């Protein structure tokens, strides 16, 4: 049954009805729709816009509908126009005329704007929790591998020694920023559009602060046109979620590389790997690959939202119904990725011997060798040049800086002595990188502590 049928003499065409209906994707907001309606009814009652008795019956009736949906007694009618229509229709079936009073001083335009906000506030909180979970798993791993030396890369070329723990903690920083962005987006979701009505407010003496506080929000929207036509909060969330996916995707990419025979830095648990139907030797990092791939969906959702909104005149336009599939898909995709990615990291083991082996082979202690000369008083540029010559010598002789005899060192620069071997020892190179934010194991352990305190104090 259509809410707006008074003006119309013909039933809506079946195809047009299916095209117009949003119930398939907005039924997931049934809780928020009922919550918002209860707050609205309570306000109507206390402002004397409807009687107190009617308000109470409406609130009780909505409670009954909620219980019946949750218990499975009441199935949501998938031919309804949307969730708002369904709930109001069901209320009227149950309460008769009293049910029909609920929509006084309200429109589906402010109703839907509220419902999405309430839904996304919860979704954001749940995603923050999942990110916190991932960060604590990363911290555990980083602690375990705080002194596991590996090569750090630039241009995917071995560059300088770091530890696996330090590398992992880089991702913890990204996910911490993601939490910050989600919290920030959430703050702007907590502004209540209910009471804007269709677009121009109402002549009834409503109390918008009452519904605002009742719904646990802290402020109401200050312009009725903006209140019903603003979907910035969806775009902000999709943008924050796109960055989450960028981070998950980069992490995935590294895991995929590390799982290759070329690197063999990590081993994923069999429970988070898959095989090939033809090649019996294969163990594939499908979870990481799918996570990397799904980033595209979330970026697509963000583009959908931006494009839907960019040319809309004020205030509500039906185009805006397209917001929900996009933002819900982004929320569901990120949620699913985090649910799978986190235990994959938790059960991943580092092959620390292979990491060390790789670290020993790429002259990644060359900077330390130059620094050694610099600390003896040589200007850095001269030290850099001498070390470059040493590396060339090593390559010519098939040696490493560690195995090159002191004689060869001295041939290139008189200032070298026995001490150089200690200075280029990989463990020492890492341990001495104590500059703030650097990879020294003691820094890593301290940073883990700091992150853990931040997580528990939230
Ligand atoms: N299903 C609609 C949406 O998601 C609800 C608002 C409908 N409002 C309207 N004036 N037709 O946007």
Short mmCIF file of C-alpha atoms and ligand atoms in Angstrom, two decimals:
data_model
loop_
_atom_site.label_atom_id
_atom_site.label_comp_id
_atom_site.label_asym_id
_atom_site.label_seq_id
_atom_site.Cartn_x
_atom_site.Cartn_y
_atom_site.Cartn_z
CA UNK A 1 0.00 0.00 0.00
CA UNK A 2 1.36 3.40 -0.95
CA UNK A 3 1.43 6.16 1.64
CA UNK A 4 0.85 8.75 -1.03
CA UNK A 5 -2.05 7.11 -2.82
CA UNK A 6 -4.62 9.91 -2.24
CA UNK A 7 -3.59 11.95 -5.27
CA UNK A 8 -3.31 9.00 -7.63
CA UNK A 9 -6.00 7.20 -9.58
CA UNK A 10 -3.84 4.37 -10.97
CA UNK A 11 -1.72 1.74 -9.23
CA UNK A 12 2.01 2.11 -9.83
CA UNK A 13 3.25 0.00 -12.72
CA UNK A 14 4.87 -3.19 -11.44
CA UNK A 15 8.20 -2.55 -13.12
CA UNK A 16 8.18 1.04 -11.95
CA UNK A 17 7.39 -0.18 -8.44
CA UNK A 18 10.31 -2.59 -8.43
CA UNK A 19 12.55 0.15 -9.83
CA UNK A 20 11.41 2.65 -7.23
CA UNK A 21 11.51 0.37 -4.21
CA UNK A 22 14.45 0.50 -1.83
CA UNK A 23 13.27 -2.12 0.67
CA UNK A 24 15.80 -4.69 -0.58
CA UNK A 25 18.64 -2.58 0.78
CA UNK A 26 17.06 -0.27 3.36
CA UNK A 27 15.30 -2.98 5.37
CA UNK A 28 18.56 -3.33 7.27
CA UNK A 29 17.70 0.02 8.90
CA UNK A 30 14.53 -1.30 10.56
CA UNK A 31 15.96 -0.84 14.05
CA UNK A 32 17.04 2.74 13.43
CA UNK A 33 13.75 3.52 11.72
CA UNK A 34 11.84 2.34 14.78
CA UNK A 35 14.24 4.08 17.15
CA UNK A 36 13.77 7.37 15.28
CA UNK A 37 9.99 6.94 15.19
CA UNK A 38 9.86 6.31 18.94
CA UNK A 39 11.84 9.50 19.61
CA UNK A 40 9.57 11.42 17.25
CA UNK A 41 6.38 10.07 18.85
CA UNK A 42 7.65 10.87 22.35
CA UNK A 43 8.40 14.45 21.26
CA UNK A 44 4.98 14.84 19.59
CA UNK A 45 3.38 13.67 22.83
CA UNK A 46 5.36 15.90 25.15
CA UNK A 47 4.87 18.97 22.94
CA UNK A 48 1.13 18.37 22.88
CA UNK A 49 1.07 17.81 19.10
CA UNK A 50 -0.57 14.43 19.64
CA UNK A 51 -2.05 13.16 22.90
CA UNK A 52 0.17 11.53 25.49
CA UNK A 53 -1.93 8.36 25.22
CA UNK A 54 -1.44 8.19 21.46
CA UNK A 55 2.30 8.73 21.88
CA UNK A 56 2.47 5.91 24.40
CA UNK A 57 0.47 3.51 22.22
CA UNK A 58 2.64 4.35 19.22
CA UNK A 59 5.84 3.73 21.17
CA UNK A 60 4.48 0.44 22.54
CA UNK A 61 3.26 -0.55 19.07
CA UNK A 62 6.66 0.18 17.53
CA UNK A 63 8.31 -1.86 20.30
CA UNK A 64 6.03 -4.76 19.42
CA UNK A 65 6.95 -4.49 15.74
CA UNK A 66 10.64 -4.48 16.62
CA UNK A 67 10.27 -7.57 18.81
CA UNK A 68 8.30 -9.36 16.12
CA UNK A 69 10.85 -8.58 13.42
CA UNK A 70 13.72 -9.71 15.63
CA UNK A 71 11.99 -12.92 16.67
CA UNK A 72 11.09 -13.72 13.08
CA UNK A 73 7.37 -13.48 13.75
CA UNK A 74 7.00 -10.54 11.39
CA UNK A 75 8.61 -10.78 7.97
CA UNK A 76 9.50 -7.55 6.23
CA UNK A 77 7.37 -7.20 3.11
CA UNK A 78 9.77 -7.08 0.20
CA UNK A 79 7.16 -5.46 -2.06
CA UNK A 80 6.88 -2.43 0.22
CA UNK A 81 8.26 0.84 -1.12
CA UNK A 82 10.81 1.21 1.63
CA UNK A 83 11.39 0.40 5.30
CA UNK A 84 9.70 3.61 6.46
CA UNK A 85 6.52 2.74 4.58
CA UNK A 86 6.61 -0.79 5.88
CA UNK A 87 6.97 0.13 9.55
CA UNK A 88 4.33 2.86 9.43
CA UNK A 89 1.95 0.62 7.49
CA UNK A 90 2.41 -2.19 9.99
CA UNK A 91 1.84 0.22 12.89
CA UNK A 92 -1.40 1.40 11.33
CA UNK A 93 -2.51 -2.20 10.77
CA UNK A 94 -2.00 -2.76 14.47
CA UNK A 95 -3.23 0.55 15.95
CA UNK A 96 -5.64 1.97 13.36
CA UNK A 97 -6.03 5.78 13.51
CA UNK A 98 -3.46 6.17 16.28
CA UNK A 99 -0.80 4.72 14.00
CA UNK A 100 -1.70 7.29 11.37
CA UNK A 101 -0.74 10.10 13.74
CA UNK A 102 2.94 9.13 13.85
CA UNK A 103 3.89 10.93 10.65
CA UNK A 104 2.68 14.34 11.93
CA UNK A 105 5.42 16.96 11.51
CA UNK A 106 7.69 14.53 9.73
CA UNK A 107 8.59 13.45 6.22
CA UNK A 108 10.41 10.43 4.88
CA UNK A 109 13.06 12.91 3.85
CA UNK A 110 14.15 13.77 7.37
CA UNK A 111 13.31 10.23 8.46
CA UNK A 112 15.68 8.57 5.97
CA UNK A 113 18.43 11.11 6.65
CA UNK A 114 18.19 10.22 10.33
CA UNK A 115 18.02 6.47 9.77
CA UNK A 116 21.20 6.40 7.68
CA UNK A 117 23.03 8.50 10.24
CA UNK A 118 21.97 6.24 13.12
CA UNK A 119 22.91 3.15 11.12
CA UNK A 120 26.31 4.48 10.09
CA UNK A 121 27.16 5.66 13.61
CA UNK A 122 26.86 2.03 14.73
CA UNK A 123 28.70 0.75 11.66
CA UNK A 124 31.56 3.18 12.25
CA UNK A 125 31.85 2.16 15.90
CA UNK A 126 31.98 -1.48 14.90
CA UNK A 127 34.65 -0.80 12.26
CA UNK A 128 36.73 1.14 14.78
CA UNK A 129 36.57 -1.88 17.06
CA UNK A 130 37.72 -4.17 14.24
CA UNK A 131 40.59 -1.82 13.44
CA UNK A 132 41.60 -1.75 17.10
CA UNK A 133 41.61 -5.51 17.02
CA UNK A 134 43.87 -5.56 13.97
CA UNK A 135 46.22 -3.04 15.58
CA UNK A 136 46.58 -5.16 18.71
CA UNK A 137 47.33 -8.22 16.58
CA UNK A 138 49.96 -6.20 14.72
CA UNK A 139 51.45 -5.13 18.06
CA UNK A 140 51.70 -8.75 19.22
CA UNK A 141 53.52 -9.71 16.03
CA UNK A 142 55.74 -6.65 16.18
CA UNK A 143 56.69 -7.53 19.74
CA UNK A 144 57.53 -11.10 18.72
CA UNK A 145 59.72 -9.87 15.86
CA UNK A 146 61.06 -6.66 17.38
CA UNK A 147 64.66 -7.71 16.73
CA UNK A 148 64.20 -9.85 13.60
CA UNK A 149 66.47 -8.09 11.11
CA UNK A 150 65.21 -7.68 7.57
CA UNK A 151 66.13 -5.41 4.69
CA UNK A 152 64.15 -2.20 4.43
CA UNK A 153 63.45 -1.21 0.82
CA UNK A 154 63.16 1.83 -1.37
CA UNK A 155 62.28 1.32 -5.05
CA UNK A 156 61.87 -2.33 -3.96
CA UNK A 157 65.67 -2.42 -3.75
CA UNK A 158 67.35 -3.41 -0.51
CA UNK A 159 68.22 -0.17 1.24
CA UNK A 160 68.93 -0.21 4.97
CA UNK A 161 68.48 -2.68 7.80
CA UNK A 162 65.26 -2.61 9.78
CA UNK A 163 63.33 -5.23 11.72
CA UNK A 164 60.15 -7.05 10.81
CA UNK A 165 58.61 -5.62 13.96
CA UNK A 166 59.36 -2.07 12.81
CA UNK A 167 57.94 -2.80 9.36
CA UNK A 168 54.71 -4.16 10.84
CA UNK A 169 54.31 -1.17 13.14
CA UNK A 170 54.25 1.12 10.09
CA UNK A 171 50.84 -0.41 9.35
CA UNK A 172 49.70 0.12 12.93
CA UNK A 173 50.28 3.85 12.38
CA UNK A 174 48.15 3.82 9.23
CA UNK A 175 45.30 2.03 10.95
CA UNK A 176 45.51 4.41 13.91
CA UNK A 177 45.01 7.31 11.50
CA UNK A 178 42.07 5.42 9.99
CA UNK A 179 40.47 5.23 13.42
CA UNK A 180 40.96 8.97 13.79
CA UNK A 181 39.19 9.59 10.48
CA UNK A 182 36.29 7.28 11.36
CA UNK A 183 35.85 8.97 14.75
CA UNK A 184 35.88 12.33 13.05
CA UNK A 185 33.29 11.25 10.46
CA UNK A 186 31.20 9.80 13.29
CA UNK A 187 31.11 13.14 15.10
CA UNK A 188 29.44 14.74 12.10
CA UNK A 189 26.98 11.84 11.81
CA UNK A 190 25.75 12.56 15.31
CA UNK A 191 23.86 15.63 14.17
CA UNK A 192 20.13 15.14 14.00
CA UNK A 193 18.16 16.01 10.83
CA UNK A 194 14.79 14.92 12.25
CA UNK A 195 12.42 17.88 12.37
CA UNK A 196 13.53 19.33 9.02
CA UNK A 197 10.47 17.51 7.69
CA UNK A 198 10.15 17.49 3.90
CA UNK A 199 12.43 20.49 3.37
CA UNK A 200 10.90 23.50 5.08
CA UNK A 201 10.40 22.54 8.70
CA UNK A 202 6.90 22.68 10.11
CA UNK A 203 4.30 24.92 11.69
CA UNK A 204 3.87 22.52 14.61
CA UNK A 205 5.64 23.50 17.85
CA UNK A 206 8.23 20.70 17.70
CA UNK A 207 11.19 20.37 20.07
CA UNK A 208 14.15 19.23 18.03
CA UNK A 209 16.55 19.25 20.97
CA UNK A 210 14.37 16.67 22.70
CA UNK A 211 14.59 14.14 19.84
CA UNK A 212 18.28 14.93 19.49
CA UNK A 213 19.08 14.08 23.11
CA UNK A 214 16.70 11.14 23.10
CA UNK A 215 18.62 9.66 20.16
CA UNK A 216 21.99 10.17 21.81
CA UNK A 217 23.01 12.86 19.34
CA UNK A 218 24.45 16.16 20.49
CA UNK A 219 23.20 18.71 18.01
CA UNK A 220 20.51 19.16 15.35
CA UNK A 221 21.01 20.36 11.80
CA UNK A 222 20.59 24.14 11.55
CA UNK A 223 19.05 24.49 8.10
CA UNK A 224 16.04 22.44 7.07
CA UNK A 225 17.11 22.26 3.39
CA UNK A 226 20.61 21.15 4.28
CA UNK A 227 19.33 18.70 6.89
CA UNK A 228 17.39 16.62 4.37
CA UNK A 229 19.79 16.92 1.46
CA UNK A 230 23.15 16.44 3.16
CA UNK A 231 24.93 13.15 2.50
CA UNK A 232 28.41 14.47 3.23
CA UNK A 233 28.64 12.01 6.11
CA UNK A 234 28.23 9.08 3.69
CA UNK A 235 30.97 10.47 1.49
CA UNK A 236 33.25 11.14 4.44
CA UNK A 237 32.77 7.60 5.67
CA UNK A 238 33.34 6.13 2.20
CA UNK A 239 36.47 8.22 1.91
CA UNK A 240 37.79 7.09 5.30
CA UNK A 241 36.95 3.50 4.32
CA UNK A 242 38.74 3.91 0.99
CA UNK A 243 41.88 4.81 2.91
CA UNK A 244 41.42 1.77 5.15
CA UNK A 245 41.34 -0.27 1.93
CA UNK A 246 44.44 1.48 0.58
CA UNK A 247 46.26 0.42 3.73
CA UNK A 248 44.91 -3.12 3.72
CA UNK A 249 45.77 -3.38 0.05
CA UNK A 250 49.37 -2.23 0.49
CA UNK A 251 49.78 -4.62 3.40
CA UNK A 252 48.26 -7.39 1.25
CA UNK A 253 50.62 -6.60 -1.59
CA UNK A 254 53.62 -6.98 0.72
CA UNK A 255 52.29 -10.23 2.14
CA UNK A 256 51.83 -11.57 -1.39
CA UNK A 257 55.42 -10.62 -2.22
CA UNK A 258 56.72 -12.05 1.05
CA UNK A 259 54.94 -15.36 0.38
CA UNK A 260 56.64 -15.75 -3.01
CA UNK A 261 59.60 -18.07 -3.40
CA UNK A 262 61.60 -15.01 -4.43
CA UNK A 263 61.21 -13.56 -0.93
CA UNK A 264 59.92 -16.32 1.36
CA UNK A 265 59.80 -13.95 4.32
CA UNK A 266 56.52 -15.20 5.74
CA UNK A 267 54.45 -18.32 5.89
CA UNK A 268 50.68 -18.00 6.07
CA UNK A 269 48.70 -20.55 8.01
CA UNK A 270 47.11 -23.25 5.83
CA UNK A 271 43.81 -22.06 7.26
CA UNK A 272 44.29 -18.74 5.42
CA UNK A 273 45.77 -20.02 2.16
CA UNK A 274 44.37 -21.88 -0.80
CA UNK A 275 45.67 -24.37 -3.32
CA UNK A 276 45.55 -24.72 -7.07
CA UNK A 277 43.29 -27.16 -8.87
CA UNK A 278 46.09 -28.18 -11.23
CA UNK A 279 49.43 -27.33 -9.63
CA UNK A 280 49.85 -29.54 -6.56
CA UNK A 281 52.79 -27.55 -5.17
CA UNK A 282 50.88 -24.26 -4.95
CA UNK A 283 49.93 -22.47 -1.78
CA UNK A 284 48.35 -19.17 -2.69
CA UNK A 285 47.76 -16.04 -0.59
CA UNK A 286 44.18 -15.65 -1.87
CA UNK A 287 42.91 -13.79 1.19
CA UNK A 288 45.51 -11.07 0.73
CA UNK A 289 44.86 -10.94 -3.02
CA UNK A 290 41.10 -10.65 -2.56
CA UNK A 291 41.57 -7.91 0.01
CA UNK A 292 43.78 -6.06 -2.47
CA UNK A 293 41.13 -6.60 -5.15
CA UNK A 294 38.21 -5.52 -3.01
CA UNK A 295 39.78 -2.11 -2.50
CA UNK A 296 38.43 -1.35 -6.00
CA UNK A 297 34.86 -1.91 -4.86
CA UNK A 298 35.18 0.53 -2.01
CA UNK A 299 36.80 3.21 -4.19
CA UNK A 300 33.92 2.60 -6.62
CA UNK A 301 31.41 3.15 -3.82
CA UNK A 302 33.07 6.48 -3.00
CA UNK A 303 32.88 7.51 -6.69
CA UNK A 304 29.21 6.49 -6.81
CA UNK A 305 28.39 8.71 -3.87
CA UNK A 306 30.35 11.70 -5.13
CA UNK A 307 28.76 11.39 -8.56
CA UNK A 308 25.22 10.94 -7.25
CA UNK A 309 25.50 14.08 -5.13
CA UNK A 310 27.45 16.45 -7.30
CA UNK A 311 24.67 17.90 -9.45
CA UNK A 312 21.66 17.70 -7.15
CA UNK A 313 19.62 20.83 -6.55
CA UNK A 314 18.31 21.37 -3.04
CA UNK A 315 16.66 19.70 -1.29
CA UNK A 316 15.76 15.97 -1.43
CA UNK A 317 15.92 14.19 -4.79
CA UNK A 318 15.21 10.54 -5.38
CA UNK A 319 18.73 10.10 -6.74
CA UNK A 320 19.77 10.11 -3.10
CA UNK A 321 18.21 6.70 -2.59
CA UNK A 322 21.32 5.43 -4.40
CA UNK A 323 23.42 6.42 -1.37
CA UNK A 324 22.53 3.34 0.64
CA UNK A 325 23.71 0.52 -1.60
CA UNK A 326 27.03 2.28 -2.07
CA UNK A 327 27.76 3.11 1.55
CA UNK A 328 26.46 -0.22 2.87
CA UNK A 329 28.61 -2.06 0.36
CA UNK A 330 31.64 -0.08 1.50
CA UNK A 331 30.86 -0.82 5.16
CA UNK A 332 30.24 -4.53 4.50
CA UNK A 333 33.32 -4.94 2.33
CA UNK A 334 35.68 -3.33 4.84
CA UNK A 335 34.08 -5.24 7.66
CA UNK A 336 34.50 -8.55 5.85
CA UNK A 337 38.09 -7.75 4.89
CA UNK A 338 39.00 -6.90 8.49
CA UNK A 339 37.29 -10.04 9.81
CA UNK A 340 39.44 -12.21 7.55
CA UNK A 341 42.64 -10.19 7.36
CA UNK A 342 43.16 -9.92 11.12
CA UNK A 343 43.27 -13.67 11.88
CA UNK A 344 45.44 -14.15 8.78
CA UNK A 345 48.02 -11.80 10.32
CA UNK A 346 47.57 -13.40 13.72
CA UNK A 347 48.46 -16.84 12.35
CA UNK A 348 51.25 -15.69 10.02
CA UNK A 349 54.82 -16.67 10.88
CA UNK A 350 57.94 -14.81 9.82
CA UNK A 351 60.80 -16.82 8.32
CA UNK A 352 63.41 -14.78 10.13
CA UNK A 353 66.41 -16.72 8.74
CA UNK A 354 65.38 -15.84 5.20
CA UNK A 355 64.94 -12.20 6.17
CA UNK A 356 68.39 -12.10 7.72
CA UNK A 357 69.85 -13.86 4.70
CA UNK A 358 68.37 -11.23 2.42
CA UNK A 359 69.58 -8.51 4.75
CA UNK A 360 73.13 -9.89 4.58
CA UNK A 361 73.28 -9.83 0.81
CA UNK A 362 72.36 -6.37 -0.38
CA UNK A 363 75.05 -4.12 1.16
CA UNK A 364 72.31 -2.62 3.27
CA UNK A 365 74.91 -1.70 5.88
CA UNK A 366 76.77 0.55 3.43
CA UNK A 367 75.32 3.68 5.02
CA UNK A 368 76.52 2.44 8.40
CA UNK A 369 79.97 1.89 6.94
CA UNK A 370 80.01 5.49 5.66
CA UNK A 371 78.69 6.72 9.02
CA UNK A 372 81.58 4.89 10.68
CA UNK A 373 84.07 6.97 8.71
CA UNK A 374 82.07 10.13 9.32
CA UNK A 375 82.21 9.52 13.06
CA UNK A 376 85.98 9.35 12.66
CA UNK A 377 85.97 12.88 11.30
CA UNK A 378 85.66 12.36 7.51
CA UNK A 379 83.07 14.58 5.80
CA UNK A 380 80.00 12.48 4.90
CA UNK A 381 80.38 12.99 1.13
CA UNK A 382 83.96 11.62 1.23
CA UNK A 383 82.87 8.73 3.42
CA UNK A 384 80.01 8.05 0.98
CA UNK A 385 82.44 7.94 -1.96
CA UNK A 386 84.89 5.63 -0.17
CA UNK A 387 82.08 3.25 0.75
CA UNK A 388 80.82 3.25 -2.83
CA UNK A 389 84.27 2.14 -3.95
CA UNK A 390 84.24 -0.56 -1.28
CA UNK A 391 80.91 -1.90 -2.54
CA UNK A 392 82.28 -1.97 -6.09
CA UNK A 393 85.30 -3.87 -4.79
CA UNK A 394 83.07 -6.37 -2.97
CA UNK A 395 81.06 -6.98 -6.14
CA UNK A 396 84.26 -7.47 -8.12
CA UNK A 397 85.61 -9.98 -5.56
CA UNK A 398 82.28 -11.65 -4.81
CA UNK A 399 82.48 -10.55 -1.17
CA UNK A 400 80.24 -8.75 1.31
CA UNK A 401 81.28 -5.80 3.47
CA UNK A 402 81.48 -8.25 6.38
CA UNK A 403 83.83 -10.66 4.59
CA UNK A 404 86.07 -8.13 2.86
CA UNK A 405 89.58 -8.17 4.44
CA UNK A 406 90.68 -5.07 6.34
CA UNK A 407 93.53 -4.63 3.88
CA UNK A 408 91.06 -3.88 1.10
CA UNK A 409 89.34 -1.37 3.37
CA UNK A 410 92.64 0.34 4.08
CA UNK A 411 93.53 0.44 0.38
CA UNK A 412 90.50 2.59 -0.17
CA UNK A 413 90.66 4.69 2.99
CA UNK A 414 93.42 4.81 5.59
CA UNK A 415 90.95 5.68 8.38
CA UNK A 416 89.44 2.17 8.48
CA UNK A 417 90.43 -0.20 11.32
CA UNK A 418 89.10 -3.39 12.95
CA UNK A 419 86.23 -1.44 14.49
CA UNK A 420 84.49 -1.28 11.11
CA UNK A 421 83.32 -4.90 11.39
CA UNK A 422 81.44 -4.13 14.57
CA UNK A 423 79.99 -0.97 13.03
CA UNK A 424 78.52 -2.87 10.08
CA UNK A 425 77.18 -5.80 12.08
CA UNK A 426 73.50 -5.95 11.14
CA UNK A 427 72.15 -6.35 14.67
CA UNK A 428 74.18 -3.44 15.78
CA UNK A 429 73.16 -1.34 12.77
CA UNK A 430 69.55 -1.83 13.78
CA UNK A 431 70.11 -1.47 17.53
CA UNK A 432 71.92 1.83 16.99
CA UNK A 433 69.12 3.33 14.94
CA UNK A 434 67.62 4.77 18.07
CA UNK A 435 66.54 8.07 16.59
CA UNK A 436 62.89 8.80 17.43
CA UNK A 437 60.66 6.69 15.22
CA UNK A 438 63.62 4.55 14.11
CA UNK A 439 63.80 0.74 14.00
CA UNK A 440 65.92 0.00 17.11
CA UNK A 441 64.21 -2.87 19.00
CA UNK A 442 63.98 -0.75 22.14
CA UNK A 443 62.09 1.90 20.14
CA UNK A 444 59.73 -0.75 18.77
CA UNK A 445 58.93 -2.08 22.23
CA UNK A 446 58.34 1.42 23.53
CA UNK A 447 56.06 2.29 20.62
CA UNK A 448 54.05 -0.91 21.14
CA UNK A 449 53.52 0.16 24.73
CA UNK A 450 52.39 3.61 23.64
CA UNK A 451 49.92 2.17 21.11
CA UNK A 452 48.54 -0.29 23.66
CA UNK A 453 47.91 2.52 26.15
CA UNK A 454 46.16 4.53 23.44
CA UNK A 455 43.93 1.57 22.58
CA UNK A 456 42.95 0.86 26.17
CA UNK A 457 42.30 4.51 27.02
CA UNK A 458 39.68 4.88 24.26
N1 LIG B 1 13.58 5.37 0.05
C1 LIG B 1 13.82 6.76 0.06
C2 LIG B 1 15.32 7.00 0.06
O1 LIG B 1 16.02 6.12 0.38
C3 LIG B 1 13.21 7.37 1.26
C4 LIG B 1 12.86 8.82 1.11
C5 LIG B 1 11.74 8.97 0.17
N2 LIG B 1 11.31 10.31 0.07
C6 LIG B 1 10.60 10.75 -0.97
N3 LIG B 1 10.26 11.97 -0.95
N4 LIG B 1 10.22 9.95 -1.91
O2 LIG B 1 15.80 8.05 -0.24
#
